[in-house]
Every structure is written in structure tokens, then in C-alpha cells.
Amino acid sequence: MTHHYKFWGWGLADEVVPEKEGAEFTGWIAQLIKHQGGLDAPTPAPTVDEIQLRAPRLDVPSDLTAICSTTAEDRLIHHYGKSYFDAARCFERQFDNPPDVVARPRNEQELIQVMAWAERVGAALIPYGAGSSVVAGIEGRNCEGFNGVITLNTQALDQVLEIDPVSRAARVQAGILGPALESALQPHGLTLRHFPQSFQYSTLGGWIACRAAGHYATRLTHIDDVTQAVRMVTPRGVAETRRLPSSGSGPAPDRLWLGSEGTLGIITEAWMRLQGRPDFRDGATVYFDDYFKGAQAVRAILQAGYAPANCRLISAQEAQSQRAANGSKHLLVLGFESSHGPVDRDLAAALEIAASFGGSTTAGAEAGGDSNSWRRAFLRLPYYREVLTSYGFMLDTFASAITWERFEAFHHAVKADTEKAILEVTGQPGLVTTRFSHAYVDGPAPYFTFFAKGTPGQLSRQWREIRHAALDSVIRHGGPATHHQAIGRDHRPFYDKERPEATAQILRAAKSALDPSGMLNPGVLIDAQKPH
């Protein structure tokens, strides 16, 4: 059994959808979007042997050969992230920007050595956690002025170094994967309680650098909320913030590292706030005939002071597209949990509020699905996406946020603009569905999914046109370019439109001070600084 990552899709190489199941799901999507043609034979996934990569442009120094690789498979695995755009280019056999070398430092000193080598030879240095970026955050684009590209894989820095059970915090190395971190905390009865969809294939450092959000829909769902202190290696030295519960001393330095996406330095350690592992759980699925009544129910629940761990409003079309329900009802998946006492009263109160907006807990048979069927479909979707790509279909998502009073108009506008773009780009109708990924007292985080039938060989271009139209609409109607998927290179044009120019100036100044050669992740957040 193979236990290395796919370079062309999600997860491990042996985690693939059976051929019959993949064809059935593709047929289901074709039916939903009213695709008139039949299914063409799927394009086979690429193999390492058929890809001709450019030769490495860098010679690894003798003192770093033990931690560096230039094999084709390593370079392919570290070439792209896990977005639809990445998958489409893999199936189109486009591999134009591979790293020249993959470095895996085993400690901070080796990391510093790699950084010094990169600066010395005029190479770009791209931090890599586990490669789950969906915004081209780890791709060697925008590196044309450099003499080569080194990808720095942090996964060897994977230890929990210290646990403070009194203040409930842990000092953790940044390359640790989600499952390994939780396994280390479990014997202590503690949890970080941070579970993004990429949990199995992402690292603590990646979560911090990209301001990740976990599955929990309310309260302490963002990595920002549970990060206590950060240690970062920069080309001009080590920066380490103080471990405190809070401080009023000037601008918070951690806030500059959070979301810096590898442009200012490489995170090596962090102190993280922990919680007791929950022993009490309860939940229910509420069904609505009106999606916006469901939204009003979510707002009322949160503004009443309740903080459900799960609070996902799923449109009927979204549930139907993933075969988690039949499309007759909108689903509100509610769940509460606690480490200190029963949660049945909170759930009962939330259900009472939902009922006042027309919600029902007894329509499961009529709707043909519930939270369990939705959860199974949700976890399966990344694997279905690569199957759809092979058949020439598009499946992609984008996340934003908006205040409650603007939500309905925002939802209608972004959905309509994206569907219009699909029709214009592909010549066929598509489908845009929505759900809440997270919700706040002052507004929801709507998460859009779009399906379309594209043209094999043209999928990456068609995706770019549709996605750009969708995010243009998001910005035009008041939302941010992303809620939790980071900026990278793909969201840069839209991030530039929403951020104040003063913020850009601050980022450029920080970049110039810490990374004067501009080698760290060029083109992410701000324009690439070419080496002098």
C-alpha cells in the first residue's frame, strides 16, 4: 500500500474513488446541471514517469545533502497545492513551476542554514506545511527573477515540546500534522479543538500562517483565537513573541505573523491555548422551507448568547448536489458540546428559537437526509472533485463573510453573477449552492460551491474566468475575498482591491526589513521583490 501524497489530487496515493462510484457521482452532477451531452471517457491521472520536469537549477551544498531532495516525485508533490485550479493543470499536464530542491530541515538550525543558502544563491524560498493550500500559496509562480526555487518542508519539526496543564497551553513545533497533535494532547485530557477540513493533511504552522478556521462554527473557531505566542525564523534573525493571556502594549506582534503566509518568515514553534476534551454532546437537524428563515434562526440563536459547536445552514441544492438529501428542504445542522456538563438545555433552547422561524426537526424522512448523511458527503467531496476533473467537470468553492442586514442581497447577487459567468464561459448552465461555514453575532460566513461542465484541456482557463467573476462579485457587494482559505497567489488581485493602501505599505515595509532580498514566498500578499 502506498503512503505518500498524490501530486495531482487530495490525500494519499492509495485514497481513490472506485471507478464505478466516480462515474455514478459524475452522472449525478451532470443531471443536476442539466448537461445535455453524455460522459466522455475520463482523462487518466498523470504519473510521475510521464512528466518531464525542467532540470534542477541549483546545486545542493554538501552540508545540506542529507535533508534535500531533487527527485521528480518530491518536486511534483511540492509543485501544486490542492485547489481545483491545481488539479485541472495536473490533468492538463501543466507543470511549469516545479521547485528545484525540496529541503526538510530536522531542527531550527538546519532551517536557518537552508535560509542562508537560499539568500546566498539568489533563490526563492517557499514554506510548505503539508501542501493543502487552495490558493496557490506554495507554488513557484512569481519567482522568475530568482536563480531557482527551494521548497522548505517543515514536517520534520513535529513535536509537542511542552504542556502546561495549569494554564492549559502547549508549546508545539509548527510542522506537526493535525492528527499527531491531537494524539499527543489526548492523554492529558486536552485538545486544541481546531479541525479544518484539511486537518489530516495540514500543519500547525500552516494554520497560523494562513489564519485557518476549524469546523466549529462559533466561538474560538479561528486559529487566531487559540494562538498565545509565536516563534518565527526570518532572514534577519529569530522573532519570538511573549507568552501572555493578554497585553495592551502597543500593536500585538502576533497579529503580524498570523496570516503572513510565509512572506515575513517561517514559523517554527507556537504556544497554543488548549481546552478540556468534550464529554457531553448533543445535536439535531432542523429543516426549513425558506433558506432565509433559516438564516434568521441562526442569527437569533447566536444573538441570544448560544454558541453551538456546529451551526451549518445548508441550502437544499447544496445537500442535494452531494446526495445528502433530496433537495426539498434546507438543513440547519445544530450541535452543542461541553467538557463540564450536559448541553441538552442549550440545544432545546436553540431548537425552540429555530421553530419560531418555521424550523422543524421531524421532516427528515421527507427531506431524505440529515446531519449524518451530510457529514459523510462533506468528507467525501474532495475525492469526488478529482473524479469530476477527470471527466471535464468543475467543482470549486469560495468563502466570504457579510453582516446580517446585507446577507440576503449579497447571497442573491453573488449566486446570480457566478451562474451568469458559468453560462458565458462554458456555454452551458451550471449550479451554485451555498451553506454557512461559520456564523457570528453580526453576520454569517456564506460558503459557495459551483458545478459546471467545462472543456477538457481548457478547464484551468475556464475556471480562472469563472472564479474571477465570482470574486469580483464578492468584493463589489461588500464581502472579503476569503473567509478562511488564505490569499496566496490566486486571491491576490481581489485582496488588493479590499485592503487599505496603508496596510499594503506596512506589509512592504515589514517585508523589506525582515526579508530584504524578497526571497520568502514571492508574490503572496504583496508584489514580489526581485533580488538585487
Short mmCIF file of C-alpha atoms in Angstrom, two decimals:
data_model
loop_
_atom_site.label_atom_id
_atom_site.label_comp_id
_atom_site.label_asym_id
_atom_site.label_seq_id
_atom_site.Cartn_x
_atom_site.Cartn_y
_atom_site.Cartn_z
CA MET A 1 0.00 0.00 0.00
CA THR A 2 1.34 3.44 -0.98
CA HIS A 3 1.55 6.05 1.78
CA HIS A 4 2.78 9.17 0.03
CA TYR A 5 0.78 12.14 -1.17
CA LYS A 6 -0.82 12.39 -4.58
CA PHE A 7 0.74 15.17 -6.60
CA TRP A 8 -2.45 15.56 -8.66
CA GLY A 9 -5.25 15.32 -6.10
CA TRP A 10 -6.32 15.15 -2.48
CA GLY A 11 -4.85 12.84 0.14
CA LEU A 12 -2.67 9.77 -0.22
CA ALA A 13 -1.96 7.97 -3.46
CA ASP A 14 -4.00 4.93 -2.42
CA GLU A 15 -7.07 7.02 -1.50
CA VAL A 16 -9.05 7.00 -4.72
CA VAL A 17 -12.75 6.76 -5.53
CA PRO A 18 -13.66 3.43 -7.17
CA GLU A 19 -14.27 3.82 -10.90
CA LYS A 20 -17.95 2.86 -10.78
CA GLU A 21 -18.70 5.16 -7.83
CA GLY A 22 -16.90 8.05 -9.54
CA ALA A 23 -18.86 7.59 -12.77
CA GLU A 24 -22.15 7.45 -10.86
CA PHE A 25 -21.41 10.68 -8.97
CA THR A 26 -20.33 12.43 -12.17
CA GLY A 27 -23.55 11.34 -13.84
CA TRP A 28 -25.49 12.72 -10.88
CA ILE A 29 -23.83 16.14 -11.22
CA ALA A 30 -24.38 16.11 -14.99
CA GLN A 31 -28.09 15.51 -14.35
CA LEU A 32 -28.33 18.31 -11.78
CA ILE A 33 -26.73 20.94 -14.00
CA LYS A 34 -28.79 19.73 -17.00
CA HIS A 35 -25.76 18.77 -19.08
CA GLN A 36 -27.13 17.57 -22.41
CA GLY A 37 -24.18 15.53 -23.68
CA GLY A 38 -23.08 12.14 -22.43
CA LEU A 39 -19.98 11.49 -20.36
CA ASP A 40 -16.69 11.35 -22.23
CA ALA A 41 -14.08 8.83 -21.17
CA PRO A 42 -12.21 10.24 -18.15
CA THR A 43 -8.71 11.62 -18.59
CA PRO A 44 -6.34 9.39 -16.61
CA ALA A 45 -4.47 10.90 -13.71
CA PRO A 46 -0.86 11.79 -14.53
CA THR A 47 2.01 9.60 -13.41
CA VAL A 48 5.48 10.61 -12.32
CA ASP A 49 7.13 8.80 -15.24
CA GLU A 50 5.26 10.72 -17.96
CA ILE A 51 6.07 14.23 -16.67
CA GLN A 52 9.23 15.88 -17.96
CA LEU A 53 10.29 18.50 -15.41
CA ARG A 54 12.96 21.07 -16.10
CA ALA A 55 16.33 20.12 -14.65
CA PRO A 56 17.14 21.50 -11.17
CA ARG A 57 18.92 24.84 -11.44
CA LEU A 58 20.58 24.69 -8.02
CA ASP A 59 23.47 22.61 -6.67
CA VAL A 60 22.81 21.46 -3.11
CA PRO A 61 25.78 22.24 -0.82
CA SER A 62 27.46 19.25 0.80
CA ASP A 63 26.36 20.19 4.33
CA LEU A 64 22.67 20.08 3.28
CA THR A 65 22.52 16.99 1.05
CA ALA A 66 21.14 14.85 3.90
CA ILE A 67 17.97 16.96 4.11
CA CYS A 68 17.49 17.93 0.45
CA SER A 69 15.86 16.11 -2.45
CA THR A 70 15.72 16.73 -6.18
CA THR A 71 13.75 13.62 -7.19
CA ALA A 72 10.95 14.09 -9.70
CA GLU A 73 8.32 12.73 -7.32
CA ASP A 74 9.32 15.08 -4.50
CA ARG A 75 9.35 18.05 -6.85
CA LEU A 76 5.92 17.12 -8.25
CA ILE A 77 4.38 16.63 -4.80
CA HIS A 78 5.63 20.08 -3.80
CA HIS A 79 4.70 21.78 -7.09
CA TYR A 80 1.00 22.48 -6.52
CA GLY A 81 -1.49 22.70 -3.67
CA LYS A 82 -4.98 21.19 -3.65
CA SER A 83 -7.22 23.71 -5.41
CA TYR A 84 -9.40 22.91 -8.41
CA PHE A 85 -7.04 25.06 -10.48
CA ASP A 86 -4.14 22.89 -9.35
CA ALA A 87 -5.98 19.66 -10.18
CA ALA A 88 -7.06 20.94 -13.60
CA ARG A 89 -3.50 21.84 -14.53
CA CYS A 90 -2.29 18.43 -13.38
CA PHE A 91 -4.81 16.71 -15.65
CA GLU A 92 -3.74 19.09 -18.44
CA ARG A 93 -0.12 18.06 -17.79
CA GLN A 94 0.98 21.61 -16.97
CA PHE A 95 3.98 21.55 -14.61
CA ASP A 96 5.74 24.81 -15.38
CA ASN A 97 6.95 25.94 -11.94
CA PRO A 98 8.37 22.98 -10.01
CA PRO A 99 10.74 23.65 -7.13
CA ASP A 100 14.36 22.87 -7.92
CA VAL A 101 15.03 21.44 -4.47
CA VAL A 102 12.87 20.22 -1.59
CA ALA A 103 14.51 20.76 1.82
CA ARG A 104 13.34 19.05 5.03
CA PRO A 105 15.18 20.61 7.98
CA ARG A 106 15.12 18.50 11.13
CA ASN A 107 15.69 21.36 13.52
CA GLU A 108 15.73 25.13 13.61
CA GLN A 109 19.47 25.35 12.98
CA GLU A 110 19.14 23.40 9.73
CA LEU A 111 16.25 25.63 8.73
CA ILE A 112 18.47 28.68 9.27
CA GLN A 113 21.16 27.03 7.13
CA VAL A 114 18.69 26.46 4.29
CA MET A 115 17.50 30.05 4.54
CA ALA A 116 21.07 31.35 4.42
CA TRP A 117 21.85 29.16 1.39
CA ALA A 118 18.77 30.42 -0.45
CA GLU A 119 19.72 34.03 0.17
CA ARG A 120 23.33 33.40 -0.79
CA VAL A 121 22.49 31.88 -4.19
CA GLY A 122 19.56 34.19 -5.01
CA ALA A 123 16.86 31.53 -4.74
CA ALA A 124 13.25 31.93 -3.73
CA LEU A 125 12.26 30.04 -0.57
CA ILE A 126 8.69 28.74 -0.28
CA PRO A 127 7.46 27.38 3.06
CA TYR A 128 5.44 24.15 2.84
CA GLY A 129 3.45 22.53 5.64
CA ALA A 130 1.53 19.65 4.07
CA GLY A 131 0.55 21.16 0.73
CA SER A 132 -3.17 21.68 1.33
CA SER A 133 -3.25 25.28 0.05
CA VAL A 134 -6.17 26.01 -2.27
CA VAL A 135 -4.95 29.48 -3.30
CA ALA A 136 -1.53 28.76 -4.87
CA GLY A 137 0.20 29.63 -1.61
CA ILE A 138 3.02 27.13 -2.20
CA GLU A 139 3.52 27.34 -5.98
CA GLY A 140 6.68 28.67 -7.58
CA ARG A 141 4.87 31.36 -9.56
CA ASN A 142 6.23 34.94 -9.40
CA CYS A 143 9.76 33.61 -8.96
CA GLU A 144 11.06 34.47 -12.43
CA GLY A 145 13.76 36.85 -11.21
CA PHE A 146 15.33 34.29 -8.90
CA ASN A 147 18.03 31.75 -9.71
CA GLY A 148 15.92 28.85 -8.51
CA VAL A 149 13.18 27.79 -6.10
CA ILE A 150 13.65 25.89 -2.84
CA THR A 151 10.58 24.47 -1.12
CA LEU A 152 11.09 24.15 2.63
CA ASN A 153 9.01 21.31 4.05
CA THR A 154 8.57 21.74 7.83
CA GLN A 155 7.08 18.33 8.67
CA ALA A 156 10.21 17.09 10.47
CA LEU A 157 9.54 19.79 13.10
CA ASP A 158 6.68 17.76 14.54
CA GLN A 159 6.95 17.57 18.32
CA VAL A 160 4.85 18.77 21.23
CA LEU A 161 7.69 20.23 23.30
CA GLU A 162 5.92 21.27 26.48
CA ILE A 163 2.46 21.12 28.04
CA ASP A 164 1.28 23.48 30.78
CA PRO A 165 -1.81 21.85 32.31
CA VAL A 166 -2.29 24.69 34.80
CA SER A 167 -2.73 27.44 32.21
CA ARG A 168 -3.87 24.88 29.63
CA ALA A 169 -1.37 25.60 26.87
CA ALA A 170 1.24 23.71 24.87
CA ARG A 171 4.45 24.63 23.06
CA VAL A 172 4.30 22.88 19.73
CA GLN A 173 6.56 22.70 16.69
CA ALA A 174 4.99 24.11 13.57
CA GLY A 175 5.38 21.09 11.28
CA ILE A 176 3.13 18.79 13.27
CA LEU A 177 0.08 17.45 11.44
CA GLY A 178 -3.39 17.78 12.96
CA PRO A 179 -3.90 14.11 13.93
CA ALA A 180 -0.45 13.85 15.56
CA LEU A 181 -1.08 16.99 17.61
CA GLU A 182 -4.42 15.73 18.92
CA SER A 183 -2.93 12.30 19.69
CA ALA A 184 -0.22 13.95 21.80
CA LEU A 185 -2.76 16.05 23.72
CA GLN A 186 -5.31 13.29 24.31
CA PRO A 187 -3.55 11.58 27.28
CA HIS A 188 -3.67 14.92 29.09
CA GLY A 189 -7.42 15.29 28.55
CA LEU A 190 -6.81 18.36 26.39
CA THR A 191 -7.48 19.43 22.82
CA LEU A 192 -6.63 22.35 20.57
CA ARG A 193 -10.17 21.99 19.19
CA HIS A 194 -9.09 23.14 15.74
CA PHE A 195 -10.34 20.91 12.95
CA PRO A 196 -10.21 22.43 9.44
CA GLN A 197 -11.35 20.26 6.54
CA SER A 198 -7.65 19.76 5.74
CA PHE A 199 -6.99 18.58 9.34
CA GLN A 200 -5.42 15.28 8.29
CA TYR A 201 -3.13 16.93 5.74
CA SER A 202 -2.18 20.29 7.21
CA THR A 203 0.18 21.58 9.89
CA LEU A 204 0.01 23.91 12.86
CA GLY A 205 2.39 26.36 11.17
CA GLY A 206 0.22 26.40 8.07
CA TRP A 207 -2.89 27.09 10.15
CA ILE A 208 -1.21 30.07 11.82
CA ALA A 209 0.41 31.44 8.66
CA CYS A 210 -2.89 31.25 6.75
CA ARG A 211 -5.29 32.21 9.57
CA ALA A 212 -7.18 28.97 9.25
CA ALA A 213 -10.64 28.31 10.62
CA GLY A 214 -11.82 24.99 12.00
CA HIS A 215 -15.05 23.07 11.63
CA TYR A 216 -16.53 24.57 14.80
CA ALA A 217 -18.98 27.15 13.60
CA THR A 218 -18.91 29.60 16.52
CA ARG A 219 -16.60 30.71 19.33
CA LEU A 220 -12.83 30.10 19.12
CA THR A 221 -13.07 28.66 15.65
CA HIS A 222 -10.20 30.69 14.16
CA ILE A 223 -6.57 29.82 14.86
CA ASP A 224 -6.15 33.47 15.89
CA ASP A 225 -8.30 32.79 18.95
CA VAL A 226 -6.11 29.99 20.29
CA THR A 227 -2.61 31.23 19.42
CA GLN A 228 -0.81 32.50 22.52
CA ALA A 229 2.72 33.16 21.21
CA VAL A 230 4.72 32.51 18.03
CA ARG A 231 8.37 31.86 17.19
CA MET A 232 9.44 32.70 13.64
CA VAL A 233 12.76 32.48 11.80
CA THR A 234 13.37 35.37 9.40
CA PRO A 235 16.37 36.11 7.16
CA ARG A 236 17.32 38.76 9.70
CA GLY A 237 17.02 36.71 12.86
CA VAL A 238 14.55 34.94 15.10
CA ALA A 239 11.40 36.75 16.22
CA GLU A 240 9.57 35.38 19.24
CA THR A 241 6.55 36.86 20.97
CA ARG A 242 5.92 36.65 24.71
CA ARG A 243 3.53 34.10 26.15
CA LEU A 244 0.78 36.05 27.93
CA PRO A 245 -3.00 35.77 28.32
CA SER A 246 -3.31 39.33 27.01
CA SER A 247 -1.37 42.55 26.66
CA GLY A 248 -2.15 46.20 25.99
CA SER A 249 1.40 47.08 24.98
CA GLY A 250 1.11 48.60 21.54
CA PRO A 251 0.13 46.73 18.37
CA ALA A 252 0.10 42.97 19.01
CA PRO A 253 3.13 41.44 17.22
CA ASP A 254 1.42 38.04 16.83
CA ARG A 255 -1.14 39.71 14.62
CA LEU A 256 1.57 40.47 12.09
CA TRP A 257 2.66 36.81 11.96
CA LEU A 258 -0.90 35.48 11.78
CA GLY A 259 -1.86 35.48 8.12
CA SER A 260 1.65 36.41 6.92
CA GLU A 261 1.63 33.31 4.64
CA GLY A 262 5.38 32.76 4.72
CA THR A 263 6.25 36.20 3.36
CA LEU A 264 7.96 37.51 6.50
CA GLY A 265 9.49 34.37 8.00
CA ILE A 266 8.94 30.70 8.71
CA ILE A 267 7.05 29.75 11.85
CA THR A 268 8.90 27.07 13.84
CA GLU A 269 7.01 26.94 17.15
CA ALA A 270 3.94 28.32 18.86
CA TRP A 271 2.33 28.28 22.27
CA MET A 272 -1.29 27.27 21.78
CA ARG A 273 -4.27 27.67 24.12
CA LEU A 274 -5.97 24.35 24.89
CA GLN A 275 -9.37 23.22 26.14
CA GLY A 276 -10.70 20.24 28.01
CA ARG A 277 -11.84 17.42 25.74
CA PRO A 278 -15.64 17.47 25.46
CA ASP A 279 -17.50 14.63 27.19
CA PHE A 280 -21.01 15.95 26.58
CA ARG A 281 -22.54 16.29 23.11
CA ASP A 282 -25.99 16.67 21.66
CA GLY A 283 -27.33 17.75 18.30
CA ALA A 284 -30.20 17.80 15.85
CA THR A 285 -31.08 18.65 12.26
CA VAL A 286 -33.69 21.36 11.66
CA TYR A 287 -35.49 21.58 8.31
CA PHE A 288 -36.71 24.81 6.69
CA ASP A 289 -38.83 25.55 3.63
CA ASP A 290 -37.26 29.03 3.38
CA TYR A 291 -33.47 29.38 3.37
CA PHE A 292 -33.56 32.95 4.68
CA LYS A 293 -35.87 31.99 7.55
CA GLY A 294 -33.17 29.51 8.45
CA ALA A 295 -30.64 32.36 8.36
CA GLN A 296 -32.83 34.42 10.66
CA ALA A 297 -32.98 31.48 13.05
CA VAL A 298 -29.18 31.23 13.12
CA ARG A 299 -28.91 34.95 13.82
CA ALA A 300 -31.45 34.74 16.65
CA ILE A 301 -29.69 31.76 18.24
CA LEU A 302 -26.32 33.50 18.26
CA GLN A 303 -27.64 36.86 19.34
CA ALA A 304 -29.40 35.15 22.23
CA GLY A 305 -25.96 34.15 23.51
CA TYR A 306 -25.78 30.50 22.48
CA ALA A 307 -22.60 29.16 20.88
CA PRO A 308 -23.30 25.88 19.10
CA ALA A 309 -20.21 23.92 18.07
CA ASN A 310 -21.98 23.12 14.82
CA CYS A 311 -24.28 25.65 13.19
CA ARG A 312 -24.35 24.97 9.45
CA LEU A 313 -27.23 26.19 7.37
CA ILE A 314 -27.13 24.09 4.18
CA SER A 315 -29.19 25.06 1.17
CA ALA A 316 -31.47 22.41 -0.30
CA GLN A 317 -29.47 22.46 -3.55
CA GLU A 318 -26.20 22.03 -1.67
CA ALA A 319 -27.48 18.98 0.21
CA GLN A 320 -28.97 17.53 -2.98
CA SER A 321 -25.81 18.06 -5.03
CA GLN A 322 -23.87 15.91 -2.60
CA ARG A 323 -26.66 13.32 -2.36
CA ALA A 324 -27.07 14.10 1.32
CA ALA A 325 -30.79 14.95 0.89
CA ASN A 326 -33.37 15.16 -1.89
CA GLY A 327 -33.48 18.95 -2.33
CA SER A 328 -36.90 19.56 -0.83
CA LYS A 329 -35.70 21.20 2.41
CA HIS A 330 -32.92 23.42 3.67
CA LEU A 331 -30.97 21.89 6.57
CA LEU A 332 -29.69 23.55 9.73
CA VAL A 333 -27.23 21.23 11.43
CA LEU A 334 -27.00 22.14 15.12
CA GLY A 335 -24.66 20.64 17.67
CA PHE A 336 -23.54 21.54 21.18
CA GLU A 337 -20.66 20.15 23.22
CA SER A 338 -19.01 20.75 26.57
CA SER A 339 -16.24 19.38 28.77
CA HIS A 340 -18.00 20.28 32.03
CA GLY A 341 -21.72 19.45 31.84
CA PRO A 342 -24.73 18.39 29.77
CA VAL A 343 -25.76 20.56 26.82
CA ASP A 344 -29.33 19.36 26.34
CA ARG A 345 -30.82 22.60 27.70
CA ASP A 346 -28.82 24.74 25.26
CA LEU A 347 -29.90 22.53 22.38
CA ALA A 348 -33.54 22.64 23.46
CA ALA A 349 -33.43 26.45 23.64
CA ALA A 350 -31.83 26.71 20.20
CA LEU A 351 -34.43 24.36 18.72
CA GLU A 352 -37.20 26.44 20.23
CA ILE A 353 -35.78 29.55 18.56
CA ALA A 354 -35.47 27.70 15.24
CA ALA A 355 -39.08 26.53 15.50
CA SER A 356 -40.22 30.15 15.87
CA PHE A 357 -38.83 30.76 12.35
CA GLY A 358 -40.57 27.77 10.85
CA GLY A 359 -37.93 25.13 11.51
CA SER A 360 -38.93 21.50 12.05
CA THR A 361 -36.97 18.59 13.45
CA THR A 362 -39.42 15.96 12.18
CA ALA A 363 -39.06 16.35 8.41
CA GLY A 364 -36.04 14.09 7.98
CA ALA A 365 -37.90 11.39 6.10
CA GLU A 366 -39.46 13.97 3.79
CA ALA A 367 -36.10 15.66 3.15
CA GLY A 368 -34.33 12.37 2.55
CA GLY A 369 -31.29 13.19 4.67
CA ASP A 370 -29.88 14.53 7.92
CA SER A 371 -26.64 15.69 9.52
CA ASN A 372 -25.05 12.25 9.32
CA SER A 373 -25.62 11.93 5.58
CA TRP A 374 -24.34 15.48 5.11
CA ARG A 375 -21.18 14.78 7.13
CA ARG A 376 -20.38 11.67 5.09
CA ALA A 377 -20.82 13.60 1.85
CA PHE A 378 -18.75 16.51 3.15
CA LEU A 379 -15.77 14.29 3.94
CA ARG A 380 -16.04 12.50 0.59
CA LEU A 381 -16.27 15.64 -1.56
CA PRO A 382 -12.52 16.37 -2.02
CA TYR A 383 -12.09 12.92 -3.55
CA TYR A 384 -15.11 13.35 -5.81
CA ARG A 385 -13.68 16.61 -7.09
CA GLU A 386 -10.67 14.94 -8.69
CA VAL A 387 -13.03 12.43 -10.33
CA LEU A 388 -15.14 15.27 -11.75
CA THR A 389 -11.96 16.95 -13.03
CA SER A 390 -11.03 13.81 -14.96
CA TYR A 391 -14.45 13.91 -16.68
CA GLY A 392 -14.14 17.60 -17.57
CA PHE A 393 -16.47 18.94 -14.87
CA MET A 394 -15.71 21.76 -12.45
CA LEU A 395 -16.36 21.68 -8.72
CA ASP A 396 -14.97 24.53 -6.67
CA THR A 397 -15.73 26.58 -3.58
CA PHE A 398 -15.16 30.08 -2.28
CA ALA A 399 -15.87 31.51 1.16
CA SER A 400 -16.71 35.02 2.27
CA ALA A 401 -18.50 36.85 5.09
CA ILE A 402 -21.10 39.60 5.37
CA THR A 403 -23.18 41.31 8.03
CA TRP A 404 -26.70 40.06 8.63
CA GLU A 405 -28.57 43.02 7.17
CA ARG A 406 -26.73 42.57 3.83
CA PHE A 407 -26.75 38.79 3.68
CA GLU A 408 -29.83 38.13 1.54
CA ALA A 409 -28.90 40.67 -1.15
CA PHE A 410 -25.27 39.50 -1.08
CA HIS A 411 -26.31 35.86 -1.47
CA HIS A 412 -28.61 36.56 -4.43
CA ALA A 413 -26.08 38.78 -6.22
CA VAL A 414 -23.03 36.52 -5.88
CA LYS A 415 -25.01 33.41 -6.83
CA ALA A 416 -26.51 35.12 -9.90
CA ASP A 417 -23.19 36.60 -11.04
CA THR A 418 -21.42 33.26 -10.72
CA GLU A 419 -24.14 31.38 -12.60
CA LYS A 420 -24.02 34.02 -15.35
CA ALA A 421 -20.25 33.61 -15.63
CA ILE A 422 -20.56 29.82 -15.89
CA LEU A 423 -23.02 30.16 -18.78
CA GLU A 424 -20.87 32.75 -20.58
CA VAL A 425 -17.63 30.80 -20.17
CA THR A 426 -18.84 27.25 -20.86
CA GLY A 427 -21.98 27.83 -22.95
CA GLN A 428 -23.94 25.62 -20.55
CA PRO A 429 -25.82 26.28 -17.31
CA GLY A 430 -24.14 25.44 -14.03
CA LEU A 431 -25.17 25.22 -10.41
CA VAL A 432 -24.19 27.44 -7.47
CA THR A 433 -25.09 26.24 -3.98
CA THR A 434 -24.48 27.70 -0.52
CA ARG A 435 -24.06 26.88 3.12
CA PHE A 436 -22.80 28.64 6.24
CA SER A 437 -19.31 27.51 7.13
CA HIS A 438 -19.30 29.73 10.24
CA ALA A 439 -21.64 32.22 11.86
CA TYR A 440 -21.17 35.20 14.14
CA VAL A 441 -23.33 37.50 16.20
CA ASP A 442 -23.01 40.16 13.50
CA GLY A 443 -23.13 38.00 10.36
CA PRO A 444 -22.60 34.67 8.61
CA ALA A 445 -19.76 33.27 6.52
CA PRO A 446 -21.51 32.05 3.37
CA TYR A 447 -19.61 29.32 1.55
CA PHE A 448 -20.39 28.96 -2.15
CA THR A 449 -19.92 25.81 -4.26
CA PHE A 450 -20.18 25.85 -8.03
CA PHE A 451 -20.54 22.99 -10.51
CA ALA A 452 -20.09 23.32 -14.28
CA LYS A 453 -19.27 21.25 -17.34
CA GLY A 454 -16.08 22.54 -18.89
CA THR A 455 -13.98 21.63 -21.88
CA PRO A 456 -11.19 19.09 -21.31
CA GLY A 457 -7.87 20.79 -21.96
CA GLN A 458 -9.41 24.20 -21.18
CA LEU A 459 -10.53 23.63 -17.60
CA SER A 460 -7.84 25.74 -15.94
CA ARG A 461 -8.60 28.74 -18.19
CA GLN A 462 -12.37 28.36 -17.78
CA TRP A 463 -12.01 28.01 -14.01
CA ARG A 464 -9.96 31.19 -13.84
CA GLU A 465 -12.59 33.19 -15.71
CA ILE A 466 -15.49 31.87 -13.60
CA ARG A 467 -13.64 32.24 -10.32
CA HIS A 468 -12.54 35.78 -11.12
CA ALA A 469 -16.11 36.77 -11.97
CA ALA A 470 -17.33 35.25 -8.71
CA LEU A 471 -14.75 37.02 -6.54
CA ASP A 472 -15.26 40.29 -8.38
CA SER A 473 -18.90 39.98 -7.36
CA VAL A 474 -17.96 39.19 -3.75
CA ILE A 475 -15.78 42.31 -3.49
CA ARG A 476 -18.29 44.50 -5.34
CA HIS A 477 -21.07 43.51 -2.95
CA GLY A 478 -19.11 44.09 0.23
CA GLY A 479 -17.52 40.77 1.22
CA PRO A 480 -13.85 39.86 1.69
CA ALA A 481 -12.01 37.79 -0.92
CA THR A 482 -11.88 34.92 1.55
CA HIS A 483 -13.11 33.93 4.98
CA HIS A 484 -10.60 31.19 5.78
CA GLN A 485 -8.84 29.98 2.63
CA ALA A 486 -5.92 32.49 2.73
CA ILE A 487 -4.75 34.81 -0.06
CA GLY A 488 -1.87 33.09 -1.82
CA ARG A 489 -1.35 33.99 -5.46
CA ASP A 490 -4.87 33.23 -6.68
CA HIS A 491 -6.68 35.65 -4.35
CA ARG A 492 -4.10 38.43 -4.66
CA PRO A 493 -5.97 40.54 -7.29
CA PHE A 494 -9.05 40.63 -5.05
CA TYR A 495 -7.18 41.15 -1.80
CA ASP A 496 -5.54 44.19 -3.39
CA LYS A 497 -8.98 45.67 -4.02
CA GLU A 498 -10.23 45.28 -0.46
CA ARG A 499 -7.25 46.18 1.73
CA PRO A 500 -6.37 49.79 2.60
CA GLU A 501 -3.29 51.13 0.85
CA ALA A 502 -1.80 51.90 4.27
CA THR A 503 -1.89 48.17 5.05
CA ALA A 504 -0.02 47.42 1.85
CA GLN A 505 2.62 49.99 2.79
CA ILE A 506 3.05 48.42 6.23
CA LEU A 507 3.45 44.95 4.70
CA ARG A 508 6.02 46.22 2.20
CA ALA A 509 7.99 47.91 4.97
CA ALA A 510 7.92 44.77 7.15
CA LYS A 511 8.97 42.65 4.17
CA SER A 512 11.84 45.00 3.37
CA ALA A 513 13.07 44.93 6.98
CA LEU A 514 12.88 41.18 7.54
CA ASP A 515 13.42 39.81 4.01
CA PRO A 516 15.36 42.45 2.05
CA SER A 517 16.15 40.05 -0.80
CA GLY A 518 12.42 39.30 -1.20
CA MET A 519 13.04 35.55 -1.32
CA LEU A 520 10.26 34.38 1.00
CA ASN A 521 7.17 33.23 -0.93
CA PRO A 522 7.39 35.90 -3.65
CA GLY A 523 4.07 37.31 -4.88
CA VAL A 524 1.98 36.27 -1.88
CA LEU A 525 0.20 39.19 -0.12
CA ILE A 526 2.42 41.79 -1.82
CA ASP A 527 4.31 42.05 -5.10
CA ALA A 528 7.48 40.01 -5.46
CA GLN A 529 10.70 41.88 -4.69
CA LYS A 530 13.27 40.73 -7.20
CA PRO A 531 16.81 40.12 -5.87
CA HIS A 532 19.28 42.93 -6.42
#
